[in-house]
mmCIF file of C-alpha atoms in Angstrom:
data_model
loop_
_atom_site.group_PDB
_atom_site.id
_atom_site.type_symbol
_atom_site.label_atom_id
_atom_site.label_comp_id
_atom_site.label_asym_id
_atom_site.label_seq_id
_atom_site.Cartn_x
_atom_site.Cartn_y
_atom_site.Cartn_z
ATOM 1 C CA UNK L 264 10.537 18.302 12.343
ATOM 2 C CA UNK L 265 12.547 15.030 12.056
ATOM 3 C CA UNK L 266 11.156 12.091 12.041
ATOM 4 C CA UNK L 267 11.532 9.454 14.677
ATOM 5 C CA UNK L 268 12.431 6.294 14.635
ATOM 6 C CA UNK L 269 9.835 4.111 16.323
ATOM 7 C CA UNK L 270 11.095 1.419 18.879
ATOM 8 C CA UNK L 271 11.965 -2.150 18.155
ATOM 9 C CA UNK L 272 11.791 -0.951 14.542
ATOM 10 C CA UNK L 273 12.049 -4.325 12.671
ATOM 11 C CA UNK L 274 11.978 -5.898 9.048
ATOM 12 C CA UNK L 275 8.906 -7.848 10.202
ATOM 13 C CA UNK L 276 6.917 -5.063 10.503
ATOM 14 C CA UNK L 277 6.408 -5.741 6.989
ATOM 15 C CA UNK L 278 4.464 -8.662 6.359
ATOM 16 C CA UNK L 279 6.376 -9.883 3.090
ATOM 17 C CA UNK L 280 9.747 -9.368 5.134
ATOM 18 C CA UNK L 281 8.495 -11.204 7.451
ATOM 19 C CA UNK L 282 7.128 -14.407 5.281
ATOM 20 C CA UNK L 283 10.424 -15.694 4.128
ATOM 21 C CA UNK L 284 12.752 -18.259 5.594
ATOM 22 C CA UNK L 285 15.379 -17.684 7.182
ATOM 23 C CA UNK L 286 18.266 -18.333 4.367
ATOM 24 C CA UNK L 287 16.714 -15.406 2.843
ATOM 25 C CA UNK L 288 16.724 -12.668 5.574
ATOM 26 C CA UNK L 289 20.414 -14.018 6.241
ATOM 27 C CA UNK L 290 21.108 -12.545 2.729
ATOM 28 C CA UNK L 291 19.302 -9.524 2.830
ATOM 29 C CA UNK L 292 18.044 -8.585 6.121
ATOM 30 C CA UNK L 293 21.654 -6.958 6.293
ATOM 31 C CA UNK L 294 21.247 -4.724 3.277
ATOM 32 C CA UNK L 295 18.399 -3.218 4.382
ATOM 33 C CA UNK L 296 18.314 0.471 5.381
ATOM 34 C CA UNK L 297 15.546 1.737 7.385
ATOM 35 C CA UNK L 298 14.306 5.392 6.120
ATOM 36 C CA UNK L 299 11.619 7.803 6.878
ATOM 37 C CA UNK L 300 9.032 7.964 4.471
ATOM 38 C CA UNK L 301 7.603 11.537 4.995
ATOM 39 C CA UNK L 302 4.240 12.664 4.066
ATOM 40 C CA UNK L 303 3.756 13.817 -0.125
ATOM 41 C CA UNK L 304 7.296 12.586 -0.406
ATOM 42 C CA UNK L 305 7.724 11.081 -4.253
ATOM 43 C CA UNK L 306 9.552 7.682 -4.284
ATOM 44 C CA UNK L 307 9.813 6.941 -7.760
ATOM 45 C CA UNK L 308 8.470 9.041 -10.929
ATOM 46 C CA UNK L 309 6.484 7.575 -13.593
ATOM 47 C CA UNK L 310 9.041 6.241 -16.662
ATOM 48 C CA UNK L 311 11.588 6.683 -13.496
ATOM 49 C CA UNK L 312 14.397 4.194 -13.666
ATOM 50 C CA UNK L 313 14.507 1.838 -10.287
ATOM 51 C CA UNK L 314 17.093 1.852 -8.534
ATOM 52 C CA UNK L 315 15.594 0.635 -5.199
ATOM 53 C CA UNK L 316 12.418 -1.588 -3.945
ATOM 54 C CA UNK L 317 10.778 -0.350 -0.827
ATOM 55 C CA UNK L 318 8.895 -2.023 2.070
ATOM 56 C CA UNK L 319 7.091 0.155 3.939
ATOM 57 C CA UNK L 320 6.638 -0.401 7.228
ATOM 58 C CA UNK L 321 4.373 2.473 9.358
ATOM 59 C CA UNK L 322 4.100 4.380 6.028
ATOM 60 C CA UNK L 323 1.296 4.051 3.174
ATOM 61 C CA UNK L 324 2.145 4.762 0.039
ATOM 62 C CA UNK L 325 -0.175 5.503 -2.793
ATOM 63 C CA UNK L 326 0.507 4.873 -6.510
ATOM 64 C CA UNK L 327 -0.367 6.920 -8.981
ATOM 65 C CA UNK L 328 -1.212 6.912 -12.676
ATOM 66 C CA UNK L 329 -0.295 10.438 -13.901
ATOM 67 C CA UNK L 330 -2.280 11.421 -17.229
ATOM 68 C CA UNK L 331 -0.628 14.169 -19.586
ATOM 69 C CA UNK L 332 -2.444 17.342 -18.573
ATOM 70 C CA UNK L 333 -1.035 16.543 -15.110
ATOM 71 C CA UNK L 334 -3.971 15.028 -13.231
ATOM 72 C CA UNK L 335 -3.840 11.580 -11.652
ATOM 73 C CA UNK L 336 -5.845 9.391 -9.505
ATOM 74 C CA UNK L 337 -4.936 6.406 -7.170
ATOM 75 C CA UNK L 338 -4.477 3.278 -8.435
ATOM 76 C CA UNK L 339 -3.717 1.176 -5.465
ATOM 77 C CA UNK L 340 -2.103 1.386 -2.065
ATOM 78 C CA UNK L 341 0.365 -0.114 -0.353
ATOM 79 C CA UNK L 342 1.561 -0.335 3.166
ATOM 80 C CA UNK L 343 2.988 -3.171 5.629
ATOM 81 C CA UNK L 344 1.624 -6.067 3.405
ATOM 82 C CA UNK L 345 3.495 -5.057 0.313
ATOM 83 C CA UNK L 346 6.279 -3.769 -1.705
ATOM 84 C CA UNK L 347 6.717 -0.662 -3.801
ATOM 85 C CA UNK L 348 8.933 -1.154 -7.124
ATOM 86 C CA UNK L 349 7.632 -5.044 -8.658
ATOM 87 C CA UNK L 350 8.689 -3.592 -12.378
ATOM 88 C CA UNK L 351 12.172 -3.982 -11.474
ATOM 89 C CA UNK L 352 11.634 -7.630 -11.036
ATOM 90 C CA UNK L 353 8.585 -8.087 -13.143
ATOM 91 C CA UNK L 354 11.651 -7.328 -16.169
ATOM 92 C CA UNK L 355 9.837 -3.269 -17.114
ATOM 93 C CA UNK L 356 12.447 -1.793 -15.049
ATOM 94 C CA UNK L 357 10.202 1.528 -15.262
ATOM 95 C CA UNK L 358 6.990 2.407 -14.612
ATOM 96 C CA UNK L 359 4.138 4.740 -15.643
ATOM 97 C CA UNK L 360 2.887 4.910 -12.034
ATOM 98 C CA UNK L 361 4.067 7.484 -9.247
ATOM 99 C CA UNK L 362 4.213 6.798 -6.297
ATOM 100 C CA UNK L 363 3.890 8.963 -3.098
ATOM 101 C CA UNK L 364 3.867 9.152 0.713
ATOM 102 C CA UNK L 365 0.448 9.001 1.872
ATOM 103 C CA UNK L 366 0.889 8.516 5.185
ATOM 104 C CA UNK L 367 4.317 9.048 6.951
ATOM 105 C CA UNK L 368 6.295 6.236 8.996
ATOM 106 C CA UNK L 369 8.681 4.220 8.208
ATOM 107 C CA UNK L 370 9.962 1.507 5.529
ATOM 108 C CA UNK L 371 12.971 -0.054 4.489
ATOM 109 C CA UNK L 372 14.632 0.343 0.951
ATOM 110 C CA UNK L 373 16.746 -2.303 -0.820
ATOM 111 C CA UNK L 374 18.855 -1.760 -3.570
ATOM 112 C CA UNK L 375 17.322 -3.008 -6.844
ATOM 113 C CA UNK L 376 20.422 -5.144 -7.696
ATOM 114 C CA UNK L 377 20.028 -7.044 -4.127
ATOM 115 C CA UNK L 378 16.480 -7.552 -4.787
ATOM 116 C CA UNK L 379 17.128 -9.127 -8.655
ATOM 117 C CA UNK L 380 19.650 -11.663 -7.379
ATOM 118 C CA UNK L 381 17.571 -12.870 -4.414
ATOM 119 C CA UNK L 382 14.383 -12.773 -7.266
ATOM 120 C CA UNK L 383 16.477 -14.664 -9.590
ATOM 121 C CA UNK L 384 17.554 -17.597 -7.335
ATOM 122 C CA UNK L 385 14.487 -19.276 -8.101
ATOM 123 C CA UNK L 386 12.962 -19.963 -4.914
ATOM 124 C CA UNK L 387 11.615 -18.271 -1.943
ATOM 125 C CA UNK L 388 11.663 -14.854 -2.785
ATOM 126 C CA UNK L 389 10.887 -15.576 -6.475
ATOM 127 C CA UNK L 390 7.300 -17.239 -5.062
ATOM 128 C CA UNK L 391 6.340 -14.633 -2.329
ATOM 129 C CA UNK L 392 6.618 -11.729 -4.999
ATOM 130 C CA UNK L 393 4.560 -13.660 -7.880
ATOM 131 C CA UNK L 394 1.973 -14.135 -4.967
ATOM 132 C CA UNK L 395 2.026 -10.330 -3.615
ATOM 133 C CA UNK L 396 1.899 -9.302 -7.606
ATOM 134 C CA UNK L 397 -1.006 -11.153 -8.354
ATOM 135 C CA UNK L 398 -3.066 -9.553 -5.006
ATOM 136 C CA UNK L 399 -1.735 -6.305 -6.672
ATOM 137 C CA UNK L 400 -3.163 -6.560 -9.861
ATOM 138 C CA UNK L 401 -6.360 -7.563 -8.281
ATOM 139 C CA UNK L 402 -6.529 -4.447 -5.643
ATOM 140 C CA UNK L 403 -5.617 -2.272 -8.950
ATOM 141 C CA UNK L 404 -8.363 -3.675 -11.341
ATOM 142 C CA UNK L 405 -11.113 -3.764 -8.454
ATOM 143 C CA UNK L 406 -10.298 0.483 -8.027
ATOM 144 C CA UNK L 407 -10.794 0.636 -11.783
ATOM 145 C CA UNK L 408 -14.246 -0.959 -11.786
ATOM 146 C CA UNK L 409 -14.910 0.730 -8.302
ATOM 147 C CA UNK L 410 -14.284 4.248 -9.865
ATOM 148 C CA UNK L 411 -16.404 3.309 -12.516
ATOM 149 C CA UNK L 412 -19.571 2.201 -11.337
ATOM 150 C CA UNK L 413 -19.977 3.038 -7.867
ATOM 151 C CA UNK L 414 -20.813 6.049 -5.614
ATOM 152 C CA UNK L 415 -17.877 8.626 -4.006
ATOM 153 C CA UNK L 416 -19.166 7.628 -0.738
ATOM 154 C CA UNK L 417 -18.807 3.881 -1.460
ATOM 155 C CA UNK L 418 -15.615 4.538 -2.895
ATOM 156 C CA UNK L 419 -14.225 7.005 0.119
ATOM 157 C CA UNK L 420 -15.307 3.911 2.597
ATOM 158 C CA UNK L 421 -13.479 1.455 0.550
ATOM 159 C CA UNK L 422 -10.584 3.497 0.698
ATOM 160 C CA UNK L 423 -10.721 4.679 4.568
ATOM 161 C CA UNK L 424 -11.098 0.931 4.951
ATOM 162 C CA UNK L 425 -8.411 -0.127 3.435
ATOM 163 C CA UNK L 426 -6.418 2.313 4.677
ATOM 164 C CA UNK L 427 -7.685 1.330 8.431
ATOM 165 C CA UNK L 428 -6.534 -1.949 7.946
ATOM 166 C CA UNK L 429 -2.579 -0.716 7.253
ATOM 167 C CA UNK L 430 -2.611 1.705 10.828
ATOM 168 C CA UNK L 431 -2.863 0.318 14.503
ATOM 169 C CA UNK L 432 -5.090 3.048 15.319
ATOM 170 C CA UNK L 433 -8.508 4.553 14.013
ATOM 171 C CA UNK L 434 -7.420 7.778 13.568
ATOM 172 C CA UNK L 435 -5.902 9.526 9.575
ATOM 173 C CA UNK L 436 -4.504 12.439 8.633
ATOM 174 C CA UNK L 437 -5.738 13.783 5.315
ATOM 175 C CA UNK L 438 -7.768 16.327 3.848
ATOM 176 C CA UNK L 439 -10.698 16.247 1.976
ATOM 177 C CA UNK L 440 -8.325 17.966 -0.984
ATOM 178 C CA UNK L 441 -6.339 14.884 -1.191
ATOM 179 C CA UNK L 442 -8.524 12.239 -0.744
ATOM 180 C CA UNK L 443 -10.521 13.716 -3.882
ATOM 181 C CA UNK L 444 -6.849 13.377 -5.541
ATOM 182 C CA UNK L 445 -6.546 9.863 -4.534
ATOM 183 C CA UNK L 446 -9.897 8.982 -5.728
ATOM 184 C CA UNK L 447 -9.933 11.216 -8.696
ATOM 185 C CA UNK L 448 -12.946 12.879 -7.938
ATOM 186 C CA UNK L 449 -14.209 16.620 -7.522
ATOM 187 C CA UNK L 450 -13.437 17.792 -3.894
ATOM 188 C CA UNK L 451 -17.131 18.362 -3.229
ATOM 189 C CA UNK L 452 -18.131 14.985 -3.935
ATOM 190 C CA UNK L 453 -15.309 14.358 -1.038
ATOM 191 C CA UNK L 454 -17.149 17.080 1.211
ATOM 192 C CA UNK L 455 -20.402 15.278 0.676
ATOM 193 C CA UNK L 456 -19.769 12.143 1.261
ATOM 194 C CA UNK L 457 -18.136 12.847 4.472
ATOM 195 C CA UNK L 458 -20.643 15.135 5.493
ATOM 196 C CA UNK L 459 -22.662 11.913 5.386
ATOM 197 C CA UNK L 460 -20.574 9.868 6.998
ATOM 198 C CA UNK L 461 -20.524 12.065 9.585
ATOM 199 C CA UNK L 462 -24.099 12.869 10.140
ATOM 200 C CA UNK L 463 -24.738 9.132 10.370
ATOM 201 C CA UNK L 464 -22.034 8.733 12.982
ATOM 202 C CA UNK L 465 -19.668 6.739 11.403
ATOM 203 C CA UNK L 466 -16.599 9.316 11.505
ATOM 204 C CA UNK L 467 -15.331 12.258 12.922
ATOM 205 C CA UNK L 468 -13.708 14.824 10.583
ATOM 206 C CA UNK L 469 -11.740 18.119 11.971
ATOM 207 C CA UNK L 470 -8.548 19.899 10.088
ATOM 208 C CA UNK L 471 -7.572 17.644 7.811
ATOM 209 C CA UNK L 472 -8.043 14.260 11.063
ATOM 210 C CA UNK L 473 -10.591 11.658 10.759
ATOM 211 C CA UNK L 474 -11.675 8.969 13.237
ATOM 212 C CA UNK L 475 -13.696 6.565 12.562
ATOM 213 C CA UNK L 476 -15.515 5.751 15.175
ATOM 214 C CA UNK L 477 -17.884 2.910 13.999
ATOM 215 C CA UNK L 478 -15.861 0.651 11.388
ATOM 216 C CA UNK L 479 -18.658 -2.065 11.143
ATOM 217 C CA UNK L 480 -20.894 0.938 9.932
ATOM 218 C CA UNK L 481 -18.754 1.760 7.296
ATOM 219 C CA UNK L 482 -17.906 -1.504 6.177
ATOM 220 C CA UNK L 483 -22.071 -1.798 5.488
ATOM 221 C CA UNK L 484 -21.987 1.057 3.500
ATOM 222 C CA UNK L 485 -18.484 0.166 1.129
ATOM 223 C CA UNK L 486 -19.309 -1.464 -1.790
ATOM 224 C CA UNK L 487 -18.411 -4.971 -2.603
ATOM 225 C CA UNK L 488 -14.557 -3.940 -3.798
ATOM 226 C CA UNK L 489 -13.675 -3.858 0.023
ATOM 227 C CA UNK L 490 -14.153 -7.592 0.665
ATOM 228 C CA UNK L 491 -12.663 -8.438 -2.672
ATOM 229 C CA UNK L 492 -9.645 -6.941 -2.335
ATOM 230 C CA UNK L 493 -9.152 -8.279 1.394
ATOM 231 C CA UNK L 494 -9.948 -11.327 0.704
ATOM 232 C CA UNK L 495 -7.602 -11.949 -1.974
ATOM 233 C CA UNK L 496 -4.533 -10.272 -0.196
ATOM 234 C CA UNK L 497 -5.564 -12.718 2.150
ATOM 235 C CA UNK L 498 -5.857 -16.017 0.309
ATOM 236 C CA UNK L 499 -2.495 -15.505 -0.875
ATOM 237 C CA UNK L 500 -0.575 -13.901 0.942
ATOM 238 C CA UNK L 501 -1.741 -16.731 3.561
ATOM 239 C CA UNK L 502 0.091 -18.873 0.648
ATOM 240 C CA UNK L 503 2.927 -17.023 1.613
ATOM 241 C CA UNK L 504 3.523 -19.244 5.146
ATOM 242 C CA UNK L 505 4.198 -22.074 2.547
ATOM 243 C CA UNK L 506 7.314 -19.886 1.393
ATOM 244 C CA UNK L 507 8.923 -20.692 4.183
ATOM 245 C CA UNK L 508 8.913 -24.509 4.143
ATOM 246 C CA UNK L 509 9.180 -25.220 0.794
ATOM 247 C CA UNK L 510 11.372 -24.225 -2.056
ATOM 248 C CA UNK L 511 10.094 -23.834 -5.954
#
């Protein structure tokens, strides 16, 4: 079934879109071409040449890291406070993350040479996506301690948490089957710690839908990588108002 286009679709939907000053969406706002982001759809391949830098706006997407024998596990999310493709301005131009369509909506793509000239002007663009990098890198290396040393049902809140906080409404679609993809764990640790979740009241699972119905109960039983992700999105990105008053 097509997808369709939500009303008063606009390029600040997306939070970064919508931090910079005018002079800038003058440039680019024009250039940018709203698409469909459909569910398990692959943007970009790892070692994939970019051509294009994405800001989703309804959509999640996840990125991957995808090991040899084929098996991968989510390294970080992003949805209507971020940007999918920074290696094509960080200077890599490719990748060794995949990323995919977690949850379908909407986002807007830019072509990668648009993107490079506004980056390389030096100034408001240039600032916003050193500040939404450096959130990145944190939300990546708090999943890799997360994954390390804390419990599938800490690390299934964190991530329904997270995930909350890029949808207007309580409810996800996703199976237990990829959520143990995303985390990189065995499906039955999923099935457990939902089961759990959902004896204690905190969500409602059915065919591949979860609610959660009591987000303050989940949030005191995620771990600590929650709140230090969030936070630090927040502390700078915050920064980001300053992008539009001042130039580097």
């Amino acid at each position: 079934m097509a997808a369709l286009v939500p009303p008063q679709h606009s390029p600040a939907q997306n939070h970064l879109l919508a931090a910079l000053p005018a002079e800038v969406t003058e440039r680019i706002f024009p250039h940018l071409e709203l698409i469909p982001m459909l569910l398990g759809e692959v943007l970009y391949e790892s070692g994939y040449q970019l051509q294009h830098v994405y800001f989703p706006t309804t959509a999640i997407a996840s990125l991957h890291y995808v090991m040899s024998n084929g098996a991968s596990a989510e390294i970080a999310g992003v949805g209507n406070e971020g940007i999918l493709g920074i290696s094509l301005f960080m200077g890599g131009n490719t990748t060794p993350s995949r990323a995919t369509v977690q949850t379908a909506g909407f986002g807007y793509r830019l072509k990668g040479r648009l993107m490079l000239e506004e980056f390389n002007r030096n100034g408001p663009m240039l600032r916003l996506m050193l500040l939404y990098t450096q959130a990145l890198i944190t939300h990546m290396s708090q999943t890799a301690a997360c994954n390390r040393h804390h419990s599938v049902e800490q690390q299934l809140c964190r991530w329904l948490l997270l995930t909350l906080d890029r949808l207007p409404s309580n409810e996800l679609t996703m199976t237990q089957e990829l959520i143990a993809g995303m985390l990189g764990v065995r499906r039955e640790g999923i099935t457990e710690a939902a089961g759990n979740l959902q004896r204690a009241g905190l969500i409602s699972y059915r065919r591949g839908h979860i609610t959660v119905l009591d987000r303050a109960g989940l949030e005191s039983r995620t771990c600590e990588c929650y709140n230090v992700v969030k936070k630090e999105f927040h502390r700078l990105l915050n920064n980001a108002g300053t992008v539009r008053r001042h130039r580097l």
